[in-house]
CSV table of C-alpha atoms in Angstrom, one decimal:
chain,number,residue,atom,x,y,z
D,1,ASP,CA,6.7,-14.3,5.4
D,2,ILE,CA,6.7,-14.1,1.6
D,3,ARG,CA,9.6,-12.0,0.4
D,4,MET,CA,9.1,-10.0,-2.7
D,5,THR,CA,12.3,-9.1,-4.6
D,6,GLN,CA,11.7,-6.3,-7.1
D,7,SER,CA,14.1,-5.2,-9.8
D,8,PRO,CA,15.5,-2.9,-11.0
D,9,ALA,CA,15.5,-0.4,-8.2
D,10,SER,CA,15.6,2.4,-10.7
D,11,LEU,CA,15.1,2.7,-14.4
D,12,SER,CA,15.7,5.5,-16.9
D,13,ALA,CA,14.1,5.2,-20.4
D,14,SER,CA,13.1,7.5,-23.3
D,15,LEU,CA,9.6,8.5,-24.2
D,16,GLY,CA,8.0,5.9,-26.4
D,17,GLU,CA,10.2,3.1,-25.2
D,18,THR,CA,9.0,-0.2,-23.5
D,19,VAL,CA,10.1,-1.0,-20.0
D,20,ASN,CA,9.8,-4.1,-17.8
D,21,ILE,CA,9.8,-4.4,-14.1
D,22,GLU,CA,10.3,-7.7,-12.4
D,23,CYS,CA,9.0,-9.1,-9.1
D,24,LEU,CA,10.2,-12.4,-7.7
D,25,ALA,CA,8.3,-14.1,-4.8
D,26,SER,CA,10.1,-16.3,-2.3
D,27,GLU,CA,7.4,-18.9,-2.8
D,28,ASP,CA,4.5,-19.7,-5.2
D,29,ILE,CA,1.8,-16.9,-4.8
D,30,TYR,CA,-0.5,-18.4,-7.4
D,31,SER,CA,-0.9,-15.1,-9.3
D,32,ASP,CA,-2.1,-13.3,-6.2
D,33,LEU,CA,-0.2,-10.2,-7.2
D,34,ALA,CA,-1.0,-6.5,-7.7
D,35,TRP,CA,1.0,-3.7,-9.2
D,36,TYR,CA,0.7,-0.1,-7.9
D,37,GLN,CA,1.9,3.2,-9.3
D,38,GLN,CA,2.9,5.9,-6.8
D,39,LYS,CA,3.6,9.5,-7.9
D,40,PRO,CA,5.5,11.8,-5.6
D,41,GLY,CA,3.5,13.0,-2.7
D,42,LYS,CA,0.6,10.7,-3.6
D,43,SER,CA,-0.8,7.4,-2.4
D,44,PRO,CA,-0.3,4.2,-4.4
D,45,GLN,CA,-2.9,3.6,-7.2
D,46,LEU,CA,-3.8,0.1,-8.4
D,47,LEU,CA,-2.7,-0.7,-12.0
D,48,ILE,CA,-2.9,-4.5,-12.2
D,49,TYR,CA,-4.5,-7.3,-10.1
D,50,ASN,CA,-4.4,-11.1,-10.3
D,51,ALA,CA,-1.0,-10.6,-12.0
D,52,ASN,CA,-2.5,-9.8,-15.4
D,53,SER,CA,-5.9,-8.0,-15.0
D,54,LEU,CA,-5.9,-4.3,-15.9
D,55,GLN,CA,-7.8,-2.1,-13.4
D,56,ASN,CA,-10.6,0.0,-14.9
D,57,GLY,CA,-9.4,3.3,-16.2
D,58,VAL,CA,-5.7,2.3,-16.5
D,59,PRO,CA,-4.2,2.8,-19.9
D,60,SER,CA,-3.8,-0.3,-22.0
D,61,ARG,CA,0.0,0.3,-22.4
D,62,PHE,CA,0.3,-1.2,-19.0
D,63,SER,CA,0.2,-5.0,-18.8
D,64,GLY,CA,1.2,-7.7,-16.3
D,65,SER,CA,2.2,-11.3,-16.7
D,66,GLY,CA,3.7,-14.1,-14.8
D,67,SER,CA,2.9,-17.1,-12.6
D,68,GLY,CA,4.3,-19.1,-9.7
D,69,THR,CA,7.1,-17.0,-8.3
D,70,GLN,CA,8.0,-14.7,-11.2
D,71,TYR,CA,6.0,-11.7,-12.3
D,72,SER,CA,6.5,-8.7,-14.5
D,73,LEU,CA,5.0,-5.3,-15.3
D,74,LYS,CA,5.4,-4.0,-18.8
D,75,ILE,CA,4.8,-0.4,-19.9
D,76,ASN,CA,4.7,0.1,-23.6
D,77,SER,CA,5.2,3.4,-25.4
D,78,LEU,CA,6.4,5.3,-22.3
D,79,GLN,CA,4.7,8.6,-21.6
D,80,SER,CA,5.9,11.5,-19.4
D,81,GLU,CA,3.0,10.9,-17.0
D,82,ASP,CA,4.4,7.4,-16.2
D,83,VAL,CA,7.2,8.9,-14.1
D,84,ALA,CA,6.5,7.3,-10.8
D,85,THR,CA,7.6,4.5,-8.4
D,86,TYR,CA,6.0,1.1,-9.0
D,87,PHE,CA,5.5,-1.5,-6.4
D,88,CYS,CA,4.4,-5.1,-6.5
D,89,GLN,CA,2.4,-6.6,-3.7
D,90,GLN,CA,1.4,-10.2,-2.9
D,91,TYR,CA,-1.9,-11.0,-1.3
D,92,ASN,CA,-1.7,-14.8,-1.3
D,93,ASN,CA,-0.9,-14.9,2.4
D,94,TYR,CA,-0.6,-12.7,5.5
D,95,PRO,CA,1.4,-10.7,6.3
D,96,LEU,CA,0.8,-8.8,3.1
D,97,THR,CA,4.2,-7.9,1.6
D,98,PHE,CA,5.4,-5.4,-1.0
D,99,GLY,CA,8.4,-5.2,-3.3
D,100,SER,CA,10.9,-2.5,-2.6
D,101,GLY,CA,9.8,-0.4,-5.5
D,102,THR,CA,11.2,0.7,-8.9
D,103,LYS,CA,11.7,4.4,-9.6
D,104,LEU,CA,11.0,5.2,-13.2
D,105,GLU,CA,12.4,8.3,-14.8
D,106,ILE,CA,12.5,9.7,-18.3
D,107,LYS,CA,15.9,9.9,-20.0
W,1,GLN,CA,-17.7,8.1,-4.3
W,2,ILE,CA,-15.6,6.1,-1.9
W,3,GLN,CA,-13.1,8.3,0.0
W,4,LEU,CA,-10.6,7.7,2.8
W,5,VAL,CA,-9.5,11.1,4.3
W,6,GLN,CA,-6.7,11.1,6.8
W,7,SER,CA,-5.8,13.6,9.5
W,8,GLY,CA,-3.0,16.1,8.9
W,9,PRO,CA,0.8,15.9,9.4
W,10,GLU,CA,2.2,15.5,12.9
W,11,LEU,CA,5.5,16.6,14.4
W,12,LYS,CA,6.4,14.8,17.6
W,13,LYS,CA,9.3,14.3,20.0
W,14,PRO,CA,10.7,10.9,20.9
W,15,GLY,CA,8.7,9.3,23.7
W,16,GLU,CA,5.5,11.1,22.8
W,17,SER,CA,2.3,9.6,21.4
W,18,VAL,CA,0.4,10.3,18.2
W,19,LYS,CA,-3.1,9.4,17.0
W,20,ILE,CA,-3.9,9.4,13.2
W,21,SER,CA,-7.4,9.2,11.9
W,22,CYS,CA,-8.9,7.8,8.7
W,23,LYS,CA,-12.5,8.9,7.9
W,24,ALA,CA,-14.3,6.8,5.4
W,25,SER,CA,-17.2,7.9,3.2
W,26,GLY,CA,-19.2,6.6,0.3
W,27,TYR,CA,-19.8,3.2,1.7
W,28,THR,CA,-21.0,1.3,4.7
W,29,PHE,CA,-18.0,1.5,7.1
W,30,THR,CA,-18.5,-1.8,8.9
W,31,ASP,CA,-18.6,-3.8,5.6
W,32,TYR,CA,-14.9,-3.5,5.0
W,33,ALA,CA,-11.8,-4.0,7.1
W,34,MET,CA,-9.3,-1.1,7.3
W,35,HIS,CA,-5.7,-1.7,6.8
W,36,TRP,CA,-2.7,0.4,7.7
W,37,VAL,CA,0.5,0.7,5.6
W,38,LYS,CA,3.8,2.5,6.6
W,39,GLN,CA,6.2,4.1,4.1
W,40,VAL,CA,9.5,5.6,5.3
W,41,PRO,CA,10.1,8.6,3.1
W,42,GLY,CA,11.8,7.5,-0.2
W,43,LYS,CA,11.4,3.9,0.7
W,44,GLY,CA,9.1,1.0,0.3
W,45,LEU,CA,5.7,0.0,1.7
W,46,LYS,CA,5.2,-2.1,4.8
W,47,TRP,CA,1.9,-3.6,5.9
W,48,MET,CA,1.2,-2.8,9.6
W,49,GLY,CA,-2.0,-4.8,10.0
W,50,TRP,CA,-5.8,-4.4,9.9
W,51,ILE,CA,-8.9,-3.9,12.0
W,52,ASN,CA,-12.2,-5.6,11.6
W,53,THR,CA,-14.6,-2.7,11.4
W,54,TYR,CA,-17.6,-4.8,12.4
W,55,THR,CA,-16.1,-6.4,15.5
W,56,GLY,CA,-13.3,-4.0,16.3
W,57,LYS,CA,-10.8,-6.8,16.5
W,58,PRO,CA,-7.3,-5.6,15.4
W,59,THR,CA,-4.5,-7.8,13.9
W,60,TYR,CA,-1.0,-6.5,13.9
W,61,ALA,CA,2.0,-7.5,11.8
W,62,ASP,CA,4.9,-8.7,13.9
W,63,ASP,CA,6.9,-5.5,13.7
W,64,PHE,CA,3.9,-3.5,14.9
W,65,LYS,CA,3.0,-5.3,18.1
W,66,GLY,CA,3.3,-3.4,21.4
W,67,ARG,CA,3.3,0.4,20.7
W,68,PHE,CA,0.7,0.4,18.0
W,69,VAL,CA,-3.1,0.4,18.6
W,70,PHE,CA,-5.8,0.3,15.9
W,71,SER,CA,-9.2,1.5,17.1
W,72,LEU,CA,-12.6,2.6,15.7
W,73,GLU,CA,-15.1,5.4,16.1
W,74,ALA,CA,-17.7,3.4,14.1
W,75,SER,CA,-20.4,6.0,14.6
W,76,ALA,CA,-18.1,8.5,12.8
W,77,SER,CA,-16.9,5.9,10.1
W,78,THR,CA,-13.4,6.5,11.4
W,79,ALA,CA,-10.5,4.2,12.0
W,80,ASN,CA,-7.6,5.4,14.2
W,81,LEU,CA,-4.0,4.4,14.6
W,82,GLN,CA,-2.2,5.4,17.8
W,83,ILE,CA,1.5,5.0,18.2
W,84,SER,CA,3.0,5.4,21.7
W,85,ASN,CA,6.6,6.0,22.9
W,86,LEU,CA,7.5,7.3,19.5
W,87,LYS,CA,11.0,6.6,18.2
W,88,ASN,CA,13.0,8.3,15.4
W,89,GLU,CA,12.4,5.2,13.2
W,90,ASP,CA,8.6,5.8,13.4
W,91,THR,CA,9.1,8.8,11.0
W,92,ALA,CA,7.1,7.8,8.0
W,93,ASN,CA,4.0,8.4,5.9
W,94,VAL,CA,1.2,6.2,7.1
W,95,PHE,CA,-1.7,5.2,4.8
W,96,CYS,CA,-5.0,3.7,5.6
W,97,ALA,CA,-6.2,1.4,2.8
W,98,ARG,CA,-9.3,-0.7,1.9
W,99,LYS,CA,-9.8,-3.6,-0.4
W,100,GLY,CA,-12.5,-3.6,-3.1
W,101,PHE,CA,-15.8,-5.5,-3.0
W,102,GLY,CA,-15.0,-9.2,-2.9
W,103,VAL,CA,-11.4,-8.8,-3.8
W,104,ARG,CA,-8.1,-9.1,-1.9
W,105,TRP,CA,-6.1,-6.1,-3.3
W,106,PHE,CA,-6.1,-2.5,-2.1
W,107,ALA,CA,-8.5,-0.5,-4.3
W,108,TYR,CA,-8.8,2.6,-2.1
W,109,TRP,CA,-6.1,4.5,-0.2
W,110,GLY,CA,-6.1,7.5,2.1
W,111,GLN,CA,-3.9,10.4,1.1
W,112,GLY,CA,-1.3,9.5,3.8
W,113,THR,CA,-0.3,11.2,7.1
W,114,LEU,CA,3.3,12.2,7.6
W,115,VAL,CA,4.5,11.5,11.1
W,116,THR,CA,7.8,13.1,11.9
W,117,VAL,CA,9.6,12.2,15.1
W,118,SER,CA,12.5,14.6,16.0
W,119,SER,CA,13.9,16.0,19.1
């Protein structure tokens, strides 16, 4: 199984700041990576696919990058509505696996 | 529009069984596989497996072989998950999810069904 190691587990930042979330795969996943945002009591919502493609309707302050085994999600100009937990997920191989999540709060 | 609507929360005792449903609308049900994802409250996401909605063939992740059964009511555009011999560690929110057209990531999710197992 491909293990996805996500960091940090939690993050506190001020409004307007830029934050980065990292995801490390245990083997090369060839950019087959998605990022999801999950707000409390809701289902995950797709933000980024293919490591760096922005899903329709997602604000441009979200961006993804990376290749091989290392990937990151960047949120520019943090807004209050970005408070959520963020997960990475690889779809290069079955079983599909997720990172453990990053809980983002506003300072 | 495409929707996946799941059945309501369940409270069960250890050893009992539960059946969760996921009703799809807005597309041809048999064109897309249905996946199931488990989330222990406050924790991460774990992929449980998927069912081919055209053939009915299920595929289970290793940790979900034995007590878990994926099934279909294709005429009702509904996928079901049955868990038997429930254990405390089955307490979780369970989501159904579907990939987008021609893509490999989850574009659509159900709202989740909370299964609570407690004596």
